[in-house]
Structures are given as structure tokens and as C-alpha cells.
Coordinates of C-alpha atoms and ligand atoms in Angstrom, one line a residue:
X1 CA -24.9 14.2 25.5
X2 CA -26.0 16.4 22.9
X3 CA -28.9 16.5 20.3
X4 CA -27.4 13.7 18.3
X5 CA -27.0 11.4 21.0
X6 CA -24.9 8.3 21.5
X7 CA -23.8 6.9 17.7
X8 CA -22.7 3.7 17.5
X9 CA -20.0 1.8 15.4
X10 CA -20.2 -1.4 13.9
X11 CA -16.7 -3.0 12.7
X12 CA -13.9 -1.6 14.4
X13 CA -11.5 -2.5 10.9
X14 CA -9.7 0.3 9.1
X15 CA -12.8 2.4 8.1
X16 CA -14.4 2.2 11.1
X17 CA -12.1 3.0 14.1
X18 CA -10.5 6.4 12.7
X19 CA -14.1 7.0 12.5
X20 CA -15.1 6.0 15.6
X21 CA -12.1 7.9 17.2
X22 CA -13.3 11.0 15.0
X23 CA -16.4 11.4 16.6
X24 CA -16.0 10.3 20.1
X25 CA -13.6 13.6 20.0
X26 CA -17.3 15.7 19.6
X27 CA -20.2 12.6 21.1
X28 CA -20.7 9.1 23.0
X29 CA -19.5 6.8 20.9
X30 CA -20.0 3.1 21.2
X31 CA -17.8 1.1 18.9
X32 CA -18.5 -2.7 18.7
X33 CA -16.5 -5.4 16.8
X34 CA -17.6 -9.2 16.9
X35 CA -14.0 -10.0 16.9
X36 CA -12.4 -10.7 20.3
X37 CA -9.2 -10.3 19.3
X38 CA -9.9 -7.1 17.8
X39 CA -11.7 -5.6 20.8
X40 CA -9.0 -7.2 23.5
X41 CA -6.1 -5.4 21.6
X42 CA -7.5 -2.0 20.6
X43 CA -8.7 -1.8 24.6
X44 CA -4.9 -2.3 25.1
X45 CA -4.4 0.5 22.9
X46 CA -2.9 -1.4 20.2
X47 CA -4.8 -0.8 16.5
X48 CA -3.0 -3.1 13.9
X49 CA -4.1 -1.4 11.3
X50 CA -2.1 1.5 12.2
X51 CA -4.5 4.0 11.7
X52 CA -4.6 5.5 14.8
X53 CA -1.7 5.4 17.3
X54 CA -1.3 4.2 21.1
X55 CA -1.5 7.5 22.6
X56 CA -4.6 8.3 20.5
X57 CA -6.7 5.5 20.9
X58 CA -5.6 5.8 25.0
X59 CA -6.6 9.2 24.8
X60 CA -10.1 8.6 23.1
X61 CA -13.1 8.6 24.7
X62 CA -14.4 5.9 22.7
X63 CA -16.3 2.9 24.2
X64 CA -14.9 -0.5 22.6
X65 CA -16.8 -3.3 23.3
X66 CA -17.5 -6.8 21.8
X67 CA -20.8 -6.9 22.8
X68 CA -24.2 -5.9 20.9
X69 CA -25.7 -5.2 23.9
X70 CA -23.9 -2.1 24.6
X71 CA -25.2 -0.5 21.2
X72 CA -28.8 0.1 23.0
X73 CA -29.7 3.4 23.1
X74 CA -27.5 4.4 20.2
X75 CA -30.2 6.8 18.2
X76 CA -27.5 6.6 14.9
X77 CA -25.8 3.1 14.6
X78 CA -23.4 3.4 11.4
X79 CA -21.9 0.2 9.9
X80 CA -18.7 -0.8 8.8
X81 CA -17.8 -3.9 8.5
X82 CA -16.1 -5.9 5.2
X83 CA -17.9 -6.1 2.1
X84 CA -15.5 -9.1 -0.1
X85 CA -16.1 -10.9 -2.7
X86 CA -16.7 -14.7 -2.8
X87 CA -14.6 -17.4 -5.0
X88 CA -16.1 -16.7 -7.8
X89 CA -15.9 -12.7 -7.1
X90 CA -19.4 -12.6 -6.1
X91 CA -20.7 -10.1 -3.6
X92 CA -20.7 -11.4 -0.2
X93 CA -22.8 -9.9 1.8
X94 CA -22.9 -12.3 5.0
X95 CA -20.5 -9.4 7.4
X96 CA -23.2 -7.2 6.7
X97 CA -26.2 -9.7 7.0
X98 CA -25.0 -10.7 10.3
X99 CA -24.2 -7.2 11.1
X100 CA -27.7 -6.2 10.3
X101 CA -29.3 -9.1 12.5
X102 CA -27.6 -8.1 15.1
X103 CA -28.6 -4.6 15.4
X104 CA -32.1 -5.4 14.6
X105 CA -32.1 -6.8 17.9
X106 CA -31.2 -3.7 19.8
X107 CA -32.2 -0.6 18.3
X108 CA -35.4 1.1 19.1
X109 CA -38.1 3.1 17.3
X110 CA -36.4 6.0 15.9
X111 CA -32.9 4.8 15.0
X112 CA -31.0 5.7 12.4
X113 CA -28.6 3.4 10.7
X114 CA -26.1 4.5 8.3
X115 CA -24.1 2.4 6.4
X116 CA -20.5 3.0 4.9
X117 CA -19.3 -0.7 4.1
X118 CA -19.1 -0.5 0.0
X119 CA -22.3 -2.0 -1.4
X120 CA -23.9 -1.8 -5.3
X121 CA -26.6 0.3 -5.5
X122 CA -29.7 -0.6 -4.2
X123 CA -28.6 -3.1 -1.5
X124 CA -28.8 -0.8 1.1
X125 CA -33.1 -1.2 0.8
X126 CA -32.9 -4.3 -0.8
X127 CA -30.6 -6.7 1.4
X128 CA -30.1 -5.0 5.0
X129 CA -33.5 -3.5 5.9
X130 CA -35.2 -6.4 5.5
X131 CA -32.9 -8.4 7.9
X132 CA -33.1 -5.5 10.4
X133 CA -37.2 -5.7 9.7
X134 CA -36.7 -9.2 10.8
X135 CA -34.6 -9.2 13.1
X136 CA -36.8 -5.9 14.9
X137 CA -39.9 -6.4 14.3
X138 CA -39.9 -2.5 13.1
X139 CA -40.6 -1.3 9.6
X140 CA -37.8 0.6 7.3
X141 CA -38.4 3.9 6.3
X142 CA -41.0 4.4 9.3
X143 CA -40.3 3.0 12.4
X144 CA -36.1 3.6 11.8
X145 CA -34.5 5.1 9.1
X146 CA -31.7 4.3 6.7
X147 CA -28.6 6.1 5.7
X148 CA -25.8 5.6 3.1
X149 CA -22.5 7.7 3.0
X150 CA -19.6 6.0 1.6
X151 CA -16.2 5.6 3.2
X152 CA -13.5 7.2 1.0
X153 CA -10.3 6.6 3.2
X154 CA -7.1 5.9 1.9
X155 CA -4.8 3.9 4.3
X156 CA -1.7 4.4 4.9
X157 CA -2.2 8.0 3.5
X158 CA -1.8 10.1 6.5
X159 CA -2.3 13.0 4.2
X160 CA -5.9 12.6 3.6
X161 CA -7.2 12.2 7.2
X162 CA -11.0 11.2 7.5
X163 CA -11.8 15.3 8.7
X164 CA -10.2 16.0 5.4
X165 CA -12.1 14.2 3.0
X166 CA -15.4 15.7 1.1
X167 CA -17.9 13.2 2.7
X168 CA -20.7 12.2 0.7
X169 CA -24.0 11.3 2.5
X170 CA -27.2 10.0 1.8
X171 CA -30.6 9.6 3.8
X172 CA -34.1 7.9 3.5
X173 CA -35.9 11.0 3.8
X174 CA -35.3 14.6 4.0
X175 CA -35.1 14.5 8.0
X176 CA -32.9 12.1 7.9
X177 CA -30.6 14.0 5.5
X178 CA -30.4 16.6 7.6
X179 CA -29.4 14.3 10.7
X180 CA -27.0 13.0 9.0
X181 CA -25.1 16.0 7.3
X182 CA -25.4 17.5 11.2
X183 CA -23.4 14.1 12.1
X184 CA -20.8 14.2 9.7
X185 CA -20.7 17.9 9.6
X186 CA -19.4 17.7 13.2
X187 CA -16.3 16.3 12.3
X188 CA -15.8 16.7 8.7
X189 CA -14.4 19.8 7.7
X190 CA -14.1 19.6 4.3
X191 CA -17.6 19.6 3.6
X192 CA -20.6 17.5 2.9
X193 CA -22.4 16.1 -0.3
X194 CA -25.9 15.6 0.4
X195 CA -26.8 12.9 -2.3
X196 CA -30.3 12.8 -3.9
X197 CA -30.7 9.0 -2.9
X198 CA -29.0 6.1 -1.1
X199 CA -28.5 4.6 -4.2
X200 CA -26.9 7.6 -5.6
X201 CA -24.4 7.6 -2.7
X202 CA -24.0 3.7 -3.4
X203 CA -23.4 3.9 -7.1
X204 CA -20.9 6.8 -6.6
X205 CA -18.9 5.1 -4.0
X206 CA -18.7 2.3 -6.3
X207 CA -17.5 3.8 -9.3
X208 CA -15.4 6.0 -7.9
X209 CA -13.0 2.6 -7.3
X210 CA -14.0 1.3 -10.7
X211 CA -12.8 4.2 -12.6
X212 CA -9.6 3.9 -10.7
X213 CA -9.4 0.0 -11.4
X214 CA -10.2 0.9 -15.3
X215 CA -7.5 3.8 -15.4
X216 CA -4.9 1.6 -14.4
X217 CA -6.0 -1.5 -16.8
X218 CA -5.1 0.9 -19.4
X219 CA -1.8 1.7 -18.3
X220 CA -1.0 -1.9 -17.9
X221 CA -2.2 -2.7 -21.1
X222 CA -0.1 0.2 -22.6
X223 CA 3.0 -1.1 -20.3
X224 CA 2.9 -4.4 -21.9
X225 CA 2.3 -2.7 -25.3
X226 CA 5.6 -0.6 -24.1
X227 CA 7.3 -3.7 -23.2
X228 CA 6.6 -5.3 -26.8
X229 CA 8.4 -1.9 -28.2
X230 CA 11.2 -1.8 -26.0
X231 CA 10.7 1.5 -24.8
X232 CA 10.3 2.2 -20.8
X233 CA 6.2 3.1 -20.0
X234 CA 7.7 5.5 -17.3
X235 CA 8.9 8.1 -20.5
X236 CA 6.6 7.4 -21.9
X237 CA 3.7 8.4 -19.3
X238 CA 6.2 11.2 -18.1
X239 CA 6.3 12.7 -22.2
X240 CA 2.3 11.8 -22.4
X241 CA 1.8 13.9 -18.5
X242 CA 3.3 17.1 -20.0
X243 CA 0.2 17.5 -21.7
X244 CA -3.2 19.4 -19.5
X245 CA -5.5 17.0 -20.0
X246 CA -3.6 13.8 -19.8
X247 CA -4.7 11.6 -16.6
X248 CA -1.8 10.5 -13.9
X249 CA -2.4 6.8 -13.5
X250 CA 0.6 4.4 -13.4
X251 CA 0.7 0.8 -13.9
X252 CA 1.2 -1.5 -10.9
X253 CA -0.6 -4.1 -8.7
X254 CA -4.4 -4.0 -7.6
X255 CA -4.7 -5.2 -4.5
X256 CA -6.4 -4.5 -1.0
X257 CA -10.1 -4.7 -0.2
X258 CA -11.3 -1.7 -2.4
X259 CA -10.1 -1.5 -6.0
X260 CA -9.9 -4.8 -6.8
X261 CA -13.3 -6.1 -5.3
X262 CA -15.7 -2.9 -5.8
X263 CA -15.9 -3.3 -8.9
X264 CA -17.5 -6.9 -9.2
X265 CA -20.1 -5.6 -7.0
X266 CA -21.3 -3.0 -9.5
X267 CA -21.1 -5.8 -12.2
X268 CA -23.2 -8.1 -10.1
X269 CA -25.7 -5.2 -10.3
X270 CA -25.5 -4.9 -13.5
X271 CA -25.9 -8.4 -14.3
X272 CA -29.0 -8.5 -11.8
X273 CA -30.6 -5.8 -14.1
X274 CA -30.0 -8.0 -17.4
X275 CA -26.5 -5.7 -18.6
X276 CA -23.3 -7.6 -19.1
X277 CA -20.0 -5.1 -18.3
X278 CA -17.6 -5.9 -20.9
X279 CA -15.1 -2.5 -20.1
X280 CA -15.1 -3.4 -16.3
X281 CA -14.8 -7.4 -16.5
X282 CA -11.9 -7.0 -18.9
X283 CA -9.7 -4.2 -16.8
X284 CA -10.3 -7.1 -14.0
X285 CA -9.0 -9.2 -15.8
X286 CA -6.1 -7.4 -17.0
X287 CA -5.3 -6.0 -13.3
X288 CA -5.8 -9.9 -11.9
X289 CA -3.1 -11.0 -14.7
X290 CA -0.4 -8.8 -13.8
X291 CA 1.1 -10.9 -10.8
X292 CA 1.7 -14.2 -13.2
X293 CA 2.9 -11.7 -15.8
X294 CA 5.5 -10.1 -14.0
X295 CA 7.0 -13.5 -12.5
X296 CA 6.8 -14.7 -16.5
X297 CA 9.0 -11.7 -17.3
X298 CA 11.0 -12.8 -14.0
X299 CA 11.6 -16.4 -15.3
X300 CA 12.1 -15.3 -18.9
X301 CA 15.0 -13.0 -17.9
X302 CA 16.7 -15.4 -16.2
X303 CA 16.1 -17.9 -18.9
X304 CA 18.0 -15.4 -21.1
X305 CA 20.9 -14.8 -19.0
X306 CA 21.5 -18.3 -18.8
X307 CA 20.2 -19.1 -15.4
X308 CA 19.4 -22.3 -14.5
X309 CA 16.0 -21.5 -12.7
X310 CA 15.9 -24.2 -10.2
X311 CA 19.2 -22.4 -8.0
X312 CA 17.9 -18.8 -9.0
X313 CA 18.0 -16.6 -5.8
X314 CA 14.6 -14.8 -6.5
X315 CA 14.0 -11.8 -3.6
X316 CA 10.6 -10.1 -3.5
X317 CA 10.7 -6.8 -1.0
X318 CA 7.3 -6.1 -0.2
X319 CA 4.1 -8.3 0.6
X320 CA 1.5 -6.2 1.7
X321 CA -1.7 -4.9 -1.2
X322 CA -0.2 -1.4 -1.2
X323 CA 2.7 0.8 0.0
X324 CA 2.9 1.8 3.6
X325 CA 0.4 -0.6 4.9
X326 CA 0.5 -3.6 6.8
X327 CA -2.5 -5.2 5.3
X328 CA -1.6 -8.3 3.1
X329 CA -5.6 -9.3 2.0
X330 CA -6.0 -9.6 -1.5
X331 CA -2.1 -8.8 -2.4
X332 CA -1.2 -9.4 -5.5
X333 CA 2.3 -10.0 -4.5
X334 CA 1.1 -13.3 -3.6
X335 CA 0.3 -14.1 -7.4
X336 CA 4.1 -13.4 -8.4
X337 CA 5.2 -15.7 -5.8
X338 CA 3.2 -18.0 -6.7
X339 CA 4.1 -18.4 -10.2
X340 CA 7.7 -18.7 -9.4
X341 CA 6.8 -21.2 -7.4
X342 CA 4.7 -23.3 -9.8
X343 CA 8.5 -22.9 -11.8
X344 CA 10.2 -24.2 -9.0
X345 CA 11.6 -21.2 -7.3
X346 CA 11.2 -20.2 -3.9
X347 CA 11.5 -16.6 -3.3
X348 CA 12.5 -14.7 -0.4
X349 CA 10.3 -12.4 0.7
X350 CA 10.9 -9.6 3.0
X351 CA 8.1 -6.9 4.1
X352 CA 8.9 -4.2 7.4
X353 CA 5.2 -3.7 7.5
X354 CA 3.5 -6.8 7.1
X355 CA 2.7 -9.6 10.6
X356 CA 4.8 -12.6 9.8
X357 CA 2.3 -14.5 12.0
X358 CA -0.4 -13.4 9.3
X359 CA 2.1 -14.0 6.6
X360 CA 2.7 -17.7 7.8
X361 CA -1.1 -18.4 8.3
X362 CA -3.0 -16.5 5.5
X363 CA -0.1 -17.5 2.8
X364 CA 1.5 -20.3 4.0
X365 CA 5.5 -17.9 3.7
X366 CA 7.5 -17.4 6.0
X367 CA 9.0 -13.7 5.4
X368 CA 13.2 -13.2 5.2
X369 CA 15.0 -10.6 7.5
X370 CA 16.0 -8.0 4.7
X371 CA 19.8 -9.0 5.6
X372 CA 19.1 -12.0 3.7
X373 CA 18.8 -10.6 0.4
X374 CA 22.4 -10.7 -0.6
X375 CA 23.5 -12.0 -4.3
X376 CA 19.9 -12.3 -5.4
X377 CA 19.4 -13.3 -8.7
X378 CA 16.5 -11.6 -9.2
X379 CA 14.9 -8.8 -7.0
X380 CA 11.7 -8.3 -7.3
X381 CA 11.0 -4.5 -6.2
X382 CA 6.9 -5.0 -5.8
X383 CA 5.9 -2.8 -3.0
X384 CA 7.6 0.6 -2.3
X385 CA 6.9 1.3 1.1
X386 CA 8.9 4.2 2.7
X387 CA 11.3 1.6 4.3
X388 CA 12.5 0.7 1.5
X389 CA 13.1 4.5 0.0
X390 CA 14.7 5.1 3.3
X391 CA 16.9 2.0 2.9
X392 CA 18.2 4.1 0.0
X393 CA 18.3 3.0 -3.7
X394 CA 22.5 1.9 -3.2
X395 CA 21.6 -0.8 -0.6
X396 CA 18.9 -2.1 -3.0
X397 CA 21.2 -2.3 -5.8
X398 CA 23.5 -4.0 -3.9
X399 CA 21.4 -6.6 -3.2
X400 CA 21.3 -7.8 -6.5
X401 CA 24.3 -10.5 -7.5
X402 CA 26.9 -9.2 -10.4
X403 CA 25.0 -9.5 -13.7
X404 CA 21.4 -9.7 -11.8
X405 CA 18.0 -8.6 -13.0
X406 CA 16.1 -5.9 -11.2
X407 CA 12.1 -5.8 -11.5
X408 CA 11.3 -2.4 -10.7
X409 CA 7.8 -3.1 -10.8
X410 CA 6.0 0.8 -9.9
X411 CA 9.1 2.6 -11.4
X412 CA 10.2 3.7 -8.1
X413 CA 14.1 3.7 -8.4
X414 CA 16.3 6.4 -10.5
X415 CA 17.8 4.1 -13.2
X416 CA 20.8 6.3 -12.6
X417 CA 21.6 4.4 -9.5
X418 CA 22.2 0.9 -11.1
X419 CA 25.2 -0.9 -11.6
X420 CA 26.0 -1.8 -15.3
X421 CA 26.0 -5.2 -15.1
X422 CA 22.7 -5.1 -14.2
X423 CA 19.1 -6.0 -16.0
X424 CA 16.8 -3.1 -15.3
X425 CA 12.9 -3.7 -16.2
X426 CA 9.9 -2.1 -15.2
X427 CA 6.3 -2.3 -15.8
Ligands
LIG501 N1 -10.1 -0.2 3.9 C1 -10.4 0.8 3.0 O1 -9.5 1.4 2.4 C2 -11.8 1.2 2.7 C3 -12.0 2.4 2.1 C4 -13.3 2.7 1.8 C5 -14.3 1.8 2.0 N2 -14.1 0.6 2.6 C6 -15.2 -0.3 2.8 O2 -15.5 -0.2 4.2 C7 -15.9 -1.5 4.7 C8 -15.1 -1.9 5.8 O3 -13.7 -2.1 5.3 P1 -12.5 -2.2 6.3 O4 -11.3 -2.2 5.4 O5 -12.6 -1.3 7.4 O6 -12.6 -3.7 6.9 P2 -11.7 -4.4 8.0 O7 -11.6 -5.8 7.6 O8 -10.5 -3.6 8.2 O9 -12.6 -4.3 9.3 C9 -13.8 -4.7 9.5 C10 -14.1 -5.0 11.0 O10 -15.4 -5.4 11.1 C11 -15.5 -6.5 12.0 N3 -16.7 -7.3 11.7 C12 -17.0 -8.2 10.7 N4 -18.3 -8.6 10.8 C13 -18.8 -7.9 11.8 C14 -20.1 -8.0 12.4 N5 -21.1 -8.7 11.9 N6 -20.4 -7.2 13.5 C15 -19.4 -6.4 14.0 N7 -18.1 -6.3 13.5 C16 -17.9 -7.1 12.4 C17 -14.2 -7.3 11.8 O11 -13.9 -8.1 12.9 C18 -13.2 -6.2 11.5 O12 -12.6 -5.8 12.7 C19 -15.9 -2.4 3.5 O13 -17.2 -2.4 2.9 C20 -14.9 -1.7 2.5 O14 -15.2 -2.0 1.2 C21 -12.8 0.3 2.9

């Protein structure tokens, strides 16, 4: 063991095992999930996130166990877990609560515990330390010490791996600060932020997602401006990128777990301190709209082909909240389908990525072998994972029946591959 000592990890989801895996390559690692499931398959080497292969998670030293027992003597405890949002997009803090109680009962005097699941600024102090107080009998900030550094993975994006992301991190005191950019020094190698505060490191992790939600409001907003004018958004934003200073954001779906949630937690902040986001609220409510807008657009170009809607073979490809994922929480593929449905349609839907099991159960679909999407009406291109690029854009076209409508929704087909007889339209 070294001068660190044995770290542990709680939630075992997409954040947390590729970091688990990270630094049980350089310590002891303890990772511990309170899901059975979870814990039964990854010991069988299987991670359905697929983050981190067979071999690698065979290969890893890493401890996986579902119990909270095995997190005692961990001297830096660093938790993970899911941060959602309620009904009524409300923070939901119960993972973390629970997550927090739990620990509370197991670390000792001197512990460090750092946490990376996406909170608003301030609920590192305000919500968890007093449910580990409780839950310890220790006092924050003296007896153990708190830690903030957000998590700014990308999955799916094998690109950017964890080593190679700028980690920001965040401390309770200047000790711990140092602990903690030691830590993550070990394994990150392109660099460390040391914030001034946890709530610095809070508030940037959270607005890091909301200016990405806001930048591509605005492009939806312009692509249904576009759409009014009859002229494509795609030239448009390509003409508009030639110039320096002109920022690449495209319209599409907002999905997932990040983008589309973060942002309601800083607004709940905000709201807590007596401030009412209009800019935010209102590029949430533009990104929420655009699954019911692009099945509109899907029903009013059949309507003016002179489709009868209630035969119209509608094919979506793609489910999940993103390309190249398998994760279909919070996809907003589900709101196009939906809305056709409300018209009567029933779609096919194909995805290579996403768990028909999960499909079935968390949507209530059942998902179409991709050999089934022959004379479709409409095909609705909403997720373009590599599959479907390596499918090739021909096979797509031909899946479309002679004078059939094509929703390209990211732009992600050359236009010079289509048959004529066929109704191209993007966002
Ligand atoms: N997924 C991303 O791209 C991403 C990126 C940056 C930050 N984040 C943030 O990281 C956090 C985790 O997200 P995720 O996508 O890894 O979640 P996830 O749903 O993939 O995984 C979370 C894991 O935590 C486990 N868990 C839940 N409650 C627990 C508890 N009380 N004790 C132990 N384990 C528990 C679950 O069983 C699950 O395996 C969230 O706050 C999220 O906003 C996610």
C-alpha cells in the first residue's frame, strides 16, 4: 500500500468504474455498488456500460463488492453514484443521501470523501456532510474531510479517456487539496485544476453542461427559424463556421443523464437563493420540445404526400440518448415515438446498441431487427451511431419506400446519396 492508502468507490455506473479501473492500475481499490446485478456481472467481467472491456476489467485489480462493509479502512472514499432529477425536474438527491449514510457508518477519523456525482453548488456542505455527521457520529471539516472534483467523462468517446481529461479538484482545506491533487495526479496525466472551493468545483461542473444545453437551444431555435425559410441549418451553420469566432454547436436531441438534467440543478440553486433563470429554463424547454417537434414535421410530411397516417410505415434507427452508447435513460427518441403514437402510428424501432430487455421494460417497445425496415414510409434517422455509418448511407436510402420522406435529424447523411423521389429534411 502506499501513502494514499486504499480509496474506495461508491457507484460502480459509467463515471465510476473507468475510474475505479484507473486507479486500481496505481492503489487498493475497493469499488462498491448497492446493486446486485451490477456487482454479479462486472465480477463476471461483463460492464454494460461498455466502458471498459472484458479483458480489462479481468485484468484489474479492482475489488468489486456489494457490500459497505468492505469500504473500512478506505482513508479516501470517492462517490459516484446518479444525481437525476425528479418529475417535476427537481434535484433528487436520495442516491447520494443513501450513499452518504452508508459510508457514515464505516469510515473512521481521518477520511476523506470526495464526491464526483453532479451536485449545485453548495450541496456538497449542505446536504451530504450532515448525513455522514449523522450517520458517524464525526464532525465535517474536523474529524473527516470533504472533497469535490467533478466527473467530466464523455461516453462512448473513447477519444477522451478519463487519464486524458484536465481534472478539476476541490478540497475542504488546504491539506486536503493537496491529498487530493496527489490522488488524481496519479492517474491523470493531463493535469490538475486545484479549485479555490468545493463550491467552485460544483458550480463549474455544473455549468460547464448548462452552457452546452444553452448552445444548442440556440441552434434549435435557429433550425426551426431555418426550417420556416426553407433553407437547410446545416449551410447555413457550415457558411456561419468559416468565420474564427463562430461556436460549433449543432442542433439535435438532449438526452442522457448530463445535459439535460444538470442544468435544473443549478436552477434549483438559483431558485433557493431568491433568482429565477429565465435563459436556462427556456433552452430546457426548447431542447425538451424537439422530440414532439420532429414527429409533428414527420406527420405533417406525410400529411402532404397524401399518406394516410394510420398505414404509414414509420422506422426510427436509433434509441439510445446519444451516439455510440447503449444507454437509453432520458432519450429523447422516446418523445418522437411517442408522438407518433398519440397519431396512431406505431414505429419500428431498431438500435444495435441499446438492451432490448431494457427497451421492453423501461419503454414498454419492443426494438425491430434492422432487416425489417424495408419500404418505410418514413425513416426517422435519430441516432447516428457508427453502425449505422458503417451500414453505409445506400442501405439507408434504400430503406425508404419510392417517394418516402427521410428525417435526417443530426445531418449526418450526404444529401448526394438520396434517390430523387425522395423527401429529404433535417433539423
Ligand atoms: N455518465 C456521464 O456521462 C457523466 C459524466 C459526468 C458526470 N456524471 C455524473 O456522475 C454521477 C454518476 O453518473 P453515472 O452516469 O455514472 O451513473 P450510473 O447510473 O451509470 O451509475 C451509478 C451506479 O451507482 C449505483 N448506486 C446508486 N445508488 C448507490 C448507493 N447508494 N450506493 C452505492 N451505489 C449506488 C448504481 O447501482 C449504479 O451502478 C452523476 O451525478 C452524473 O450526473 C455522469
Amino acid at each position: 500500500m502506499n501513502a494514499i492508502g486504499k480509496i474506495g468507490v461508491v457507484g460502480l455506473g459509467y463515471v465510476g468504474l473507468p475510474l475505479a479501473v484507473a486507479f486500481a492500475r496505481k492503489h487498493d481499490v475497493v469499488g462498491f455498488d448497492v446493486s446486485k446485478v451490477r456487482v454479479a456481472t462486472l465480477r463476471e467481467g461483463h460492464d454494460y456500460t461498455q466502458e471498459i472491456s472484458p479483458e480489462e476489467l479481468k485484468a484489474s485489480k479492482l475489488i468489486i463488492t456489494g457490500s459497505v462493509e468492505d469500504l473500512r479502512g478506505c482513508g479516501i472514499i470517492i462517490v459516484t453514484v446518479p444525481t437525476p432529477v425528479d418529475e417535476s425536474c427537481r434535484p433528487d438527491f436520495s442516491n447520494l443521501t443513501d450513499a452518504c449514510a452508508a459510508i457514515g457508518k464505516v469510515i473512521a477519523p481521518g477520511a476523506i470523501i470526495v464526491f464526483e456525482s453532479t451536485v449545485y453548488p453548495g450541496a456538497t456542505e449542505e446536504v451530504c456532510a450532515p448525513v455522514i455527521e449523522a450517520a458517524s457520529g464525526l464532525k465535517s471539516g474536523a474529524d473527516f474531510k470533504l472533497g469535490y472534483s467533478p466527473e467530466r467523462i464523455n461516453p462512448g468517446d473513447k477519444a477522451h479517456p478519463i487519464e486524458a481529461i484536465v481534472k478539476v479538484v476541490a478540497g475542504q482545506d488546504a491539506a486536503t487539496l493537496d491529498t487530493l491533487a496527489e490522488l488524481y495526479g496519479s492517474i491523470i496525466h493531463a493535469g490538475i485544476h486545484r479549485a479555490s472551493s468545493i463550491r467552485v468545483a460544483e458550480a463549474a461542473k455544473v455549468i460547464e453542461n448548462t452552457q452546452r444545453d444553452i448552445n444548442i437551444a440556440l441552434m434549435n431555435e435557429i433550425s426551426k427559424i431555418c426550417d420556416l425559410i426553407g433553407i437547410r441549418t446545416s449551410e447555413v451553420l457550415a457558411a456561419a463556421g468559416t468565420k474564427w469566432n463562430f461556436l460549433k454547436f449543432y442542433p439535435g436531441l438532449v438526452g442522457g443523464h448530463c445535459i439535460g438534467v444538470d442544468p435544473y440543478y443549478l436552477t434549483a440553486k438559483a431558485e433557493q437563493m431568491g433568482y429565477h433563470p429565465e435563459v436556462i429554463l427556456s433552452g430546457r424547454r426548447i431542447n425538451d420540445s424537439m422530440g414532439s417537434y420532429i414527429a409533428q414535421r414527420a406527420v405533417k410530411l406525410l400529411a402532404m404526400a397524401g399518406h394516410p397516417l394510420k398505414d404509414a410505415r414509420v422506422g426510427i434507427l436509433g434509441l439510445t440518448f446519444k451516439e455510440n452508447v447503449p444507454d437509453i435513460r432520458n432519450s429523447k427518441v422516446e418523445d418522437i415515438y411517442r408522438e407518433l403514437c398519440e397519431f396512431g402510428i406505431r414505429p419500428l424501432v431498431h438500435d444495435p446498441l441499446a438492451d432490448s430487455a431494457a427497451a421492453h421494460r423501461e419503454l414498454g417497445l419492443t426494438l425491430a431487427d434492422v432487416e425489417a425496415f424495408k419500404d418505410i414510409d418514413v425513416l426517422i434517422y435519430a441516432v447516428s451511431h457508427d453502425f449505422y455509418a458503417a451500414l453505409g448511407a445506400p442501405a439507408i436510402v434504400d430503406m425508404v419506400a419510392q417517394n418516402g420522406i427521410l428525417i435526417d435529424v443530426k445531418s449526418a447523411m450526404q444529401t448526394a446519396a438520396l434517390r430523387s423521389d425522395i423527401s429529404y429534411w433535417s433539423l
